[in-house]
CSV table of C-alpha atoms in Angstrom, one decimal:
chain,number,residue,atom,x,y,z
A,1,UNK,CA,130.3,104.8,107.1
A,2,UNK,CA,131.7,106.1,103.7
A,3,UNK,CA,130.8,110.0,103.3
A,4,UNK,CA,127.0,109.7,101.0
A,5,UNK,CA,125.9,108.4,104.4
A,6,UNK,CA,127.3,111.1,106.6
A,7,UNK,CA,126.5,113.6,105.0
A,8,UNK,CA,123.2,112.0,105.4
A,9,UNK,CA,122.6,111.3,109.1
A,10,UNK,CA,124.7,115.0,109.1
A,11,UNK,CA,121.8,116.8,107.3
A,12,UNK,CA,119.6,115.4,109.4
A,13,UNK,CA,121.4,116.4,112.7
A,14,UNK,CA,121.7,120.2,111.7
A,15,UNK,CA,117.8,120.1,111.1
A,16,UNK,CA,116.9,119.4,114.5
A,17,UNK,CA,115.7,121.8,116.7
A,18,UNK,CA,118.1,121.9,119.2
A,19,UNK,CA,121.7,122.7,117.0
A,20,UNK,CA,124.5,119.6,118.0
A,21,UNK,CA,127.4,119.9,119.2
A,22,UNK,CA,130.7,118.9,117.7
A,23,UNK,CA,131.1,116.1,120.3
A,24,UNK,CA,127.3,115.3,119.8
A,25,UNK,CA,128.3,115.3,116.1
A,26,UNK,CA,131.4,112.7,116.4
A,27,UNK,CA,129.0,110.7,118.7
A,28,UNK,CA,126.4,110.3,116.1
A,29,UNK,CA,128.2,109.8,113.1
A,30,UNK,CA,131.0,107.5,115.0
A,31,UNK,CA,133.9,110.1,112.9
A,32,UNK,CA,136.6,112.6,114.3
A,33,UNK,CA,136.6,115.9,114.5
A,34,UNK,CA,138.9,116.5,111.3
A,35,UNK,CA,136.4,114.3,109.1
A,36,UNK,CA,133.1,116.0,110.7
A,37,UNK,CA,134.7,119.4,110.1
A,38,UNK,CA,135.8,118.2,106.8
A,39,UNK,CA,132.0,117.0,105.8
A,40,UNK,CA,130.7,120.5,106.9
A,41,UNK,CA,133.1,122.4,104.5
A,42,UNK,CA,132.3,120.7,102.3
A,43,UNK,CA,128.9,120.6,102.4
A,44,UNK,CA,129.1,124.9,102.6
A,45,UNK,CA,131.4,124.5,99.5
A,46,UNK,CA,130.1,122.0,97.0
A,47,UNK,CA,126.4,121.9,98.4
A,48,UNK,CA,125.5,125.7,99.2
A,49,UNK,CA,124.5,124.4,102.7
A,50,UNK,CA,123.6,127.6,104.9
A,51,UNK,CA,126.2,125.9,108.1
A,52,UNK,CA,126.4,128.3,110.8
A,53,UNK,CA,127.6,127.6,114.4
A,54,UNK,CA,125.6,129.1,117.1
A,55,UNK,CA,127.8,130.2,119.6
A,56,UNK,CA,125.0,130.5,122.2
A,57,UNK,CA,124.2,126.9,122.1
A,58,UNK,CA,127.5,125.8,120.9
A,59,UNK,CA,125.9,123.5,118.2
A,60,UNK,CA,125.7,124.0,114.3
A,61,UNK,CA,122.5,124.5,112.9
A,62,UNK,CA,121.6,126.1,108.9
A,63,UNK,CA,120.8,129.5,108.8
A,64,UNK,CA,117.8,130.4,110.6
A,65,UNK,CA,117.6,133.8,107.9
A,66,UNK,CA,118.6,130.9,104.4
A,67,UNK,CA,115.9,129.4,102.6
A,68,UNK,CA,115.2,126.2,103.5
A,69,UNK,CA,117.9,123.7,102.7
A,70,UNK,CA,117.8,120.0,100.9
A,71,UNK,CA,120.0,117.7,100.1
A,72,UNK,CA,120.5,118.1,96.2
A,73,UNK,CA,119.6,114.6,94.3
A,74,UNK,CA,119.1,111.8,95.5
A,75,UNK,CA,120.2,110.9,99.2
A,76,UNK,CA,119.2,107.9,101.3
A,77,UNK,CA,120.8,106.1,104.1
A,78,UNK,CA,121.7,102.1,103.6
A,79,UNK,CA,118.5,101.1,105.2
A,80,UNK,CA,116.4,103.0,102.9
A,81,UNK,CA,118.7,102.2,100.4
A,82,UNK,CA,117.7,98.1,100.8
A,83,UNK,CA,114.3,99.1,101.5
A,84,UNK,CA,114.0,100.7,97.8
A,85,UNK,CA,115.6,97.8,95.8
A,86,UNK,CA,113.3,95.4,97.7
A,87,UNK,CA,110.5,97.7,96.6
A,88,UNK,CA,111.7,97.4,93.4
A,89,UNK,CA,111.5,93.7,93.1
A,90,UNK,CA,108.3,94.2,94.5
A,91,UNK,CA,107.2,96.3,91.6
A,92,UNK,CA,108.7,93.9,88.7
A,93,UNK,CA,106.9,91.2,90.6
A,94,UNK,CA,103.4,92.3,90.9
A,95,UNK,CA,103.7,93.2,86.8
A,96,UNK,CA,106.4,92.1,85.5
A,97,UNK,CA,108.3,94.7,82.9
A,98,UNK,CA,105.5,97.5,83.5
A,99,UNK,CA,107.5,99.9,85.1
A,100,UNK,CA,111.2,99.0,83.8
A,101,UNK,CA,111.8,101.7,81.5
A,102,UNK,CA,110.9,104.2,84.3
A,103,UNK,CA,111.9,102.7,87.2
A,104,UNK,CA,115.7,101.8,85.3
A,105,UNK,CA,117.6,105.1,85.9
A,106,UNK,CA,116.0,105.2,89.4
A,107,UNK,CA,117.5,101.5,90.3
A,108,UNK,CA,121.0,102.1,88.3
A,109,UNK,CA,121.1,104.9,91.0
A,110,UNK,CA,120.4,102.9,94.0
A,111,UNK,CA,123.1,100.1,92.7
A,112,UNK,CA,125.3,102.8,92.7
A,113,UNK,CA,125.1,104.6,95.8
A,114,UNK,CA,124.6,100.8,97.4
A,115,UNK,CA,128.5,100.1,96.3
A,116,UNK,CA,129.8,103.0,97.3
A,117,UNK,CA,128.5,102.2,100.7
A,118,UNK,CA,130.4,99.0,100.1
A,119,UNK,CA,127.1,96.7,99.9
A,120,UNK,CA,126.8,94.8,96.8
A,121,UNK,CA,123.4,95.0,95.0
A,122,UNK,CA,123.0,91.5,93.7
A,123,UNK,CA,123.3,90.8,97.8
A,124,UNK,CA,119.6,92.4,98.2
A,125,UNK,CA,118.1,90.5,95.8
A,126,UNK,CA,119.4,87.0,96.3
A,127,UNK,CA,118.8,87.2,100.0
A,128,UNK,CA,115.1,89.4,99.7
A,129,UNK,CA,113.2,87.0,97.2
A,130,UNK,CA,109.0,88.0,97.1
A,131,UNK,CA,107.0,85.3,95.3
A,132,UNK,CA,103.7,85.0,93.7
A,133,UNK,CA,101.7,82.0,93.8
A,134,UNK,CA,98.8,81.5,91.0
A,135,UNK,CA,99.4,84.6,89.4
A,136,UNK,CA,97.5,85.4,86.1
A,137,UNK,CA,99.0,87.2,83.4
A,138,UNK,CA,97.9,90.4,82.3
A,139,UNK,CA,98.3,91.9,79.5
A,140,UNK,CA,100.9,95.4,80.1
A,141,UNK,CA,100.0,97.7,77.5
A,142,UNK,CA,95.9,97.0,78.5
A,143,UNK,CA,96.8,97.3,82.1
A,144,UNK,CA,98.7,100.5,81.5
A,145,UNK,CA,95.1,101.4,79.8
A,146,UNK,CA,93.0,100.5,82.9
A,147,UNK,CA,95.6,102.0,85.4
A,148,UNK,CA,95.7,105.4,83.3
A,149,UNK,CA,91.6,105.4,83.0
A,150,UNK,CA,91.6,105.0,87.4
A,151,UNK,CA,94.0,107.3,88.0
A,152,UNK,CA,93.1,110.0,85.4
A,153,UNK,CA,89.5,109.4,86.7
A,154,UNK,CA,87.9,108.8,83.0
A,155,UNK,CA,85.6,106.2,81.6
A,156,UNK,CA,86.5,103.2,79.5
A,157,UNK,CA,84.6,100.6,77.5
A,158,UNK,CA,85.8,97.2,78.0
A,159,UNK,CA,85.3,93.7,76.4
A,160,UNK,CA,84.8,91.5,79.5
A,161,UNK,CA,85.3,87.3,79.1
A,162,UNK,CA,83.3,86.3,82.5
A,163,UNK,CA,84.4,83.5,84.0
A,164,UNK,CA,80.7,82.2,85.1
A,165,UNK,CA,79.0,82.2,81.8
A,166,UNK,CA,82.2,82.0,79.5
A,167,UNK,CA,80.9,84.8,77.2
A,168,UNK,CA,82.1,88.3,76.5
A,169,UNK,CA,79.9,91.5,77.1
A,170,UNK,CA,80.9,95.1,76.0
A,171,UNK,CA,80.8,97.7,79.1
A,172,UNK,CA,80.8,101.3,79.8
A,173,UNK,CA,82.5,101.3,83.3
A,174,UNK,CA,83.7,104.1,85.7
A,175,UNK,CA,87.0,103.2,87.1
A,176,UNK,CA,87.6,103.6,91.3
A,177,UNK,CA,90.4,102.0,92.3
A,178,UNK,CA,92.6,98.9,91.1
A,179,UNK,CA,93.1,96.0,93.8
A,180,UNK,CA,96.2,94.1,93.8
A,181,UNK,CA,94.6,90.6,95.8
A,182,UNK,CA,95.9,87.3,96.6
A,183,UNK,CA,98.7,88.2,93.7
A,184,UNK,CA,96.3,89.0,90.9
A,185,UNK,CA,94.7,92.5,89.9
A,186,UNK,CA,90.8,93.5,89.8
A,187,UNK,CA,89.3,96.8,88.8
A,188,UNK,CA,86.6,98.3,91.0
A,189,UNK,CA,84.6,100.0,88.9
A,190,UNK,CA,80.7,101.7,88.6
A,191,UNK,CA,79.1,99.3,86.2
A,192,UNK,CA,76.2,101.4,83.3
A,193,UNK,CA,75.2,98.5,82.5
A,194,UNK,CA,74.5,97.4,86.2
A,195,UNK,CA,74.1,100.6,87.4
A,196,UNK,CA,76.0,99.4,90.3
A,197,UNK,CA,79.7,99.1,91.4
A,198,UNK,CA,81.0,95.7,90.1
A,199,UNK,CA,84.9,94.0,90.4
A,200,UNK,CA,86.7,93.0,87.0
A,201,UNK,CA,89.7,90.9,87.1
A,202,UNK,CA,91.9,92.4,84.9
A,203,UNK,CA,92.7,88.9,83.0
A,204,UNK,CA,89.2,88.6,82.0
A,205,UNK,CA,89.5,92.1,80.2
A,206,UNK,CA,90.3,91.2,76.3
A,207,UNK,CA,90.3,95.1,74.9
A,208,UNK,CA,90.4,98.4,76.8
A,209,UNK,CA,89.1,101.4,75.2
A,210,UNK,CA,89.8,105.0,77.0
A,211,UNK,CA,86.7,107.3,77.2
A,212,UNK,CA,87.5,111.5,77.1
A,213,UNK,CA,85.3,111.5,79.8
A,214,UNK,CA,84.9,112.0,83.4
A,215,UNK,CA,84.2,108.6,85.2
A,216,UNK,CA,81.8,108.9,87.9
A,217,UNK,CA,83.1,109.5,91.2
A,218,UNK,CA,82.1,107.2,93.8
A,219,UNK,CA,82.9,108.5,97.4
A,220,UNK,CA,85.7,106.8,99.2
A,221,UNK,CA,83.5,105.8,102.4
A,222,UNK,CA,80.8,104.5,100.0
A,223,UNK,CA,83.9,102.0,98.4
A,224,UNK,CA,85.3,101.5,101.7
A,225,UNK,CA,82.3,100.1,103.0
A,226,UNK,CA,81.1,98.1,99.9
A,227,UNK,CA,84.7,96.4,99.9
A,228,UNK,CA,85.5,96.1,103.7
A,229,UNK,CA,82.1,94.4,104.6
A,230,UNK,CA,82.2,91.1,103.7
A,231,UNK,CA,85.0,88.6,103.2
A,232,UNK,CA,87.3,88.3,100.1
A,233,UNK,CA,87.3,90.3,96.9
A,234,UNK,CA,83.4,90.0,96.6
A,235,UNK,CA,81.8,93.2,97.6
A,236,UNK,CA,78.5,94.2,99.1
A,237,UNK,CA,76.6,94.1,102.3
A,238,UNK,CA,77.1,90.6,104.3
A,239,UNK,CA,74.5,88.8,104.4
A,240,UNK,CA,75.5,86.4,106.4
A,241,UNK,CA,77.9,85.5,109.1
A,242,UNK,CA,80.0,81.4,108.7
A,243,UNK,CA,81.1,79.9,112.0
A,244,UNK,CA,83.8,77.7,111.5
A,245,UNK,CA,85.1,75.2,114.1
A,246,UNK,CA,89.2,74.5,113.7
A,247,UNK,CA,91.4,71.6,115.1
A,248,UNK,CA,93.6,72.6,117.9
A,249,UNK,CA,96.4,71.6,115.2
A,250,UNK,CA,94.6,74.2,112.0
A,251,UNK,CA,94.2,76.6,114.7
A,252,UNK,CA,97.9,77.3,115.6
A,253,UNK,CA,98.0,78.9,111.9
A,254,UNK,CA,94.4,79.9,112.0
A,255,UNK,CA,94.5,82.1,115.4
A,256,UNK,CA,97.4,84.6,114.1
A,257,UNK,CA,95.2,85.2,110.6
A,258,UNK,CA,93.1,88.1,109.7
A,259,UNK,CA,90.7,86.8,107.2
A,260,UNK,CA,88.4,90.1,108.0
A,261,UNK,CA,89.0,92.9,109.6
A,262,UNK,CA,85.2,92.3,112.2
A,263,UNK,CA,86.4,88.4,112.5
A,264,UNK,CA,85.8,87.1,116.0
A,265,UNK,CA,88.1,84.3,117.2
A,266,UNK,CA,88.0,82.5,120.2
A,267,UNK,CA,88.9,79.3,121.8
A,268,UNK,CA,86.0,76.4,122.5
A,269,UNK,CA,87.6,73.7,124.7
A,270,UNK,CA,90.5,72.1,122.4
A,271,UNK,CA,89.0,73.9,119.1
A,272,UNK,CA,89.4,77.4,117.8
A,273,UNK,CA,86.2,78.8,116.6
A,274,UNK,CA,86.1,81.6,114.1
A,275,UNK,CA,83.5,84.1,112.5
A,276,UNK,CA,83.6,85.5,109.5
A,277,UNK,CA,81.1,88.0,107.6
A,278,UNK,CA,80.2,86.9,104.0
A,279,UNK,CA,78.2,88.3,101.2
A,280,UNK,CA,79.1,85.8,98.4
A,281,UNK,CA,80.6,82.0,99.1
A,282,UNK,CA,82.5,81.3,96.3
A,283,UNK,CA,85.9,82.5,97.7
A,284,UNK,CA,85.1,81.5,101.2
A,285,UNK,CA,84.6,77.8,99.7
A,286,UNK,CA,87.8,77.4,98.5
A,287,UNK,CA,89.3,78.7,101.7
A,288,UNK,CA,87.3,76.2,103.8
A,289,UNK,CA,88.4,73.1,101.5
A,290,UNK,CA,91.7,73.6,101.6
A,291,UNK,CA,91.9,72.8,105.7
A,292,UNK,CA,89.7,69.6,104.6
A,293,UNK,CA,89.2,67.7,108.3
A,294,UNK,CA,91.0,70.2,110.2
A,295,UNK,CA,87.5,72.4,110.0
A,296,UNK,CA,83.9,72.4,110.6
A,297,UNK,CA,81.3,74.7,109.1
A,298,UNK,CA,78.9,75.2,111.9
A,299,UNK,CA,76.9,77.7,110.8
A,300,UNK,CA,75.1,78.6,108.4
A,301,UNK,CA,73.4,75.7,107.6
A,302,UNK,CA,73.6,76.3,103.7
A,303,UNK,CA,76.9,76.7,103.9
A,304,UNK,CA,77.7,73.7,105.7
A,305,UNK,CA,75.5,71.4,103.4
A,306,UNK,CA,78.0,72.8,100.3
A,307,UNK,CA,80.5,72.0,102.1
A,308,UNK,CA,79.5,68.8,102.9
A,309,UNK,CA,78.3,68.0,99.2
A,310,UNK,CA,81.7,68.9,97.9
A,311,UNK,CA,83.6,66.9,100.1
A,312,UNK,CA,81.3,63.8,99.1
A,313,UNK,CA,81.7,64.1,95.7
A,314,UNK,CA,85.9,64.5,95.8
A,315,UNK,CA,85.6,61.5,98.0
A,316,UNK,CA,83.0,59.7,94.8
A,317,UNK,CA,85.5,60.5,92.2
A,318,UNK,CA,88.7,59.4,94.6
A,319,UNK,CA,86.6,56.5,95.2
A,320,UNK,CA,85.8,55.6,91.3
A,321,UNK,CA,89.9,56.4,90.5
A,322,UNK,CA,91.3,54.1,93.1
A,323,UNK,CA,88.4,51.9,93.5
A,324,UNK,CA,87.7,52.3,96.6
A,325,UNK,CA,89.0,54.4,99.5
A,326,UNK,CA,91.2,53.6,102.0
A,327,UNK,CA,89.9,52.1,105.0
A,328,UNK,CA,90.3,54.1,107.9
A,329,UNK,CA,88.8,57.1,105.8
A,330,UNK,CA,85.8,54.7,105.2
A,331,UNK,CA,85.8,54.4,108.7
A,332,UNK,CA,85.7,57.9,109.4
């Protein structure tokens, strides 16, 4: 343990409420007596650090009469240390170069308090790597736009491409929060136009205009319970609930996923069955297809007839490529 992380673990003891010992001190920080006595001159030295020993309880504590004491700077123990650069990757991942020129200095510091506690930097990131499947661009000057507009709580005017009718509409929106979502970012904003709350994926927005004025505040319960209801990113009421009926062999994956937070899972014989509140399909398709024969939609019946019609017409155009299929899935 060089002396950053000491010193520390050392501040932290002499804030406790019952003042340590000497020996209690040597214990903790696994040092000798010369180096703790060492760290605590030179924390009253170089630091200002109100040390005093209390004779009563034969531990040292700060002054009880100081004002209260930090550590100047930056301190942080190795854990917290790896902790931050893997935050940090986390950060250049979710937007890549967004936060660089402010998060720099801050990482230039970690690096070098990680070396003098004899771990190498570069070790972190090659052995703590975060990936992002299907990720879509966004643009970093209009995101920095949109982010400034939710958190300074003011109105913009965007230029939104929808992906359902392929055509762009100009909006006077009230920003409430930004969702980061399966890897991609959406704005939950209250709609003029609508005159409801509507969700924007942030790569749909092609121009970003700030307002100078106060966005609409929506209360957090009200958002809470328009985004929490149903599953995925699509918010409202449910208005239905999907049963769906898992292999034994899906389920071992299935069972230990949250795919809502008032899901109800449970075992049928050798099948796991799972219930899920919906208010719009779309998402909940894709998630359904993508276990092909390994699930069954049992409920609702609508829901089940899509899925049924989709899965006939990969099978047509499978069938019109190769001619025809193969035949034990003809079989099936």
């Amino acid at each position: 343990m060089n002396r950053a992380e000491r010193i520390f673990r050392l501040h932290r003891c002499l804030k406790s409420r019952q003042p340590p010992s000497l020996a209690k001190l040597m214990d903790e920080l696994e040092a000798s007596r010369a180096t703790i006595n060492r760290d605590l001159e030179y924390m009253r030295l170089h630091m200002g650090a109100p040390i005093t020993y209390d004779r009563d309880t034969n531990g040292y504590r700060y002054a009880a009469d100081a004002p209260e004491f930090e550590l100047p700077g930056l301190w942080f123990n190795q854990s917290e240390l790896h902790a931050l650069l893997a935050c940090e990757q986390l950060l250049e991942e979710v937007q890549p170069g967004l936060l660089s020129p402010y998060i720099g200095p801050l990482r230039a510091r970690i690096r070098k308090l990680l070396e003098q506690g004899g771990t190498s930097a570069e070790a972190v990131g090659t052995r703590v790597l975060l990936r992002s499947v299907a990720r879509r661009d966004v643009n970093s000057e209009r995101f920095g736009t949109v982010a400034g507009a939710a958190v300074g709580q003011r109105q913009l005017r965007i230029d939104y491409m929808g992906r359902a009718r392929e055509r762009s509409t100009t909006r006077t929106v009230h920003p409430q929060r930004l969702v980061r979502y399966r890897d991609n970012w959406y704005l939950v904003a209250w709609c003029e136009s609508a005159a409801d709350l509507r969700i924007f994926s942030l790569d749909r927005i092609t121009a970003a205009r700030p307002l100078q004025v106060k966005a609409k505040d929506v209360p957090a319960a009200e958002l809470d319970r328009q985004l929490g209801a149903s599953f995925g990113i699509f918010a409202g009421t449910a208005r239905a609930w999907t049963v769906l009926r898992f292999t034994a062999h899906a389920a071992r994956w299935v069972q230990a996923e949250t795919w809502h937070t008032d899901q109800i899972g449970q075992w049928r014989g050798d099948a796991y069955e799972l219930q899920v509140p919906y208010s719009d399909p779309r998402e909940l398709l894709m998630d359904i297809l993508k276990y092909g024969p390994e699930v069954e939609v049992v409920a609702p019946e609508e829901l089940r007839s899509e899925i049924a019609r989709r899965l006939l017409a990969a099978a047509a155009r499978y069938r019109s490529a190769a001619g025809s299929l193969p035949e034990s899935a003809a079989d099936e």
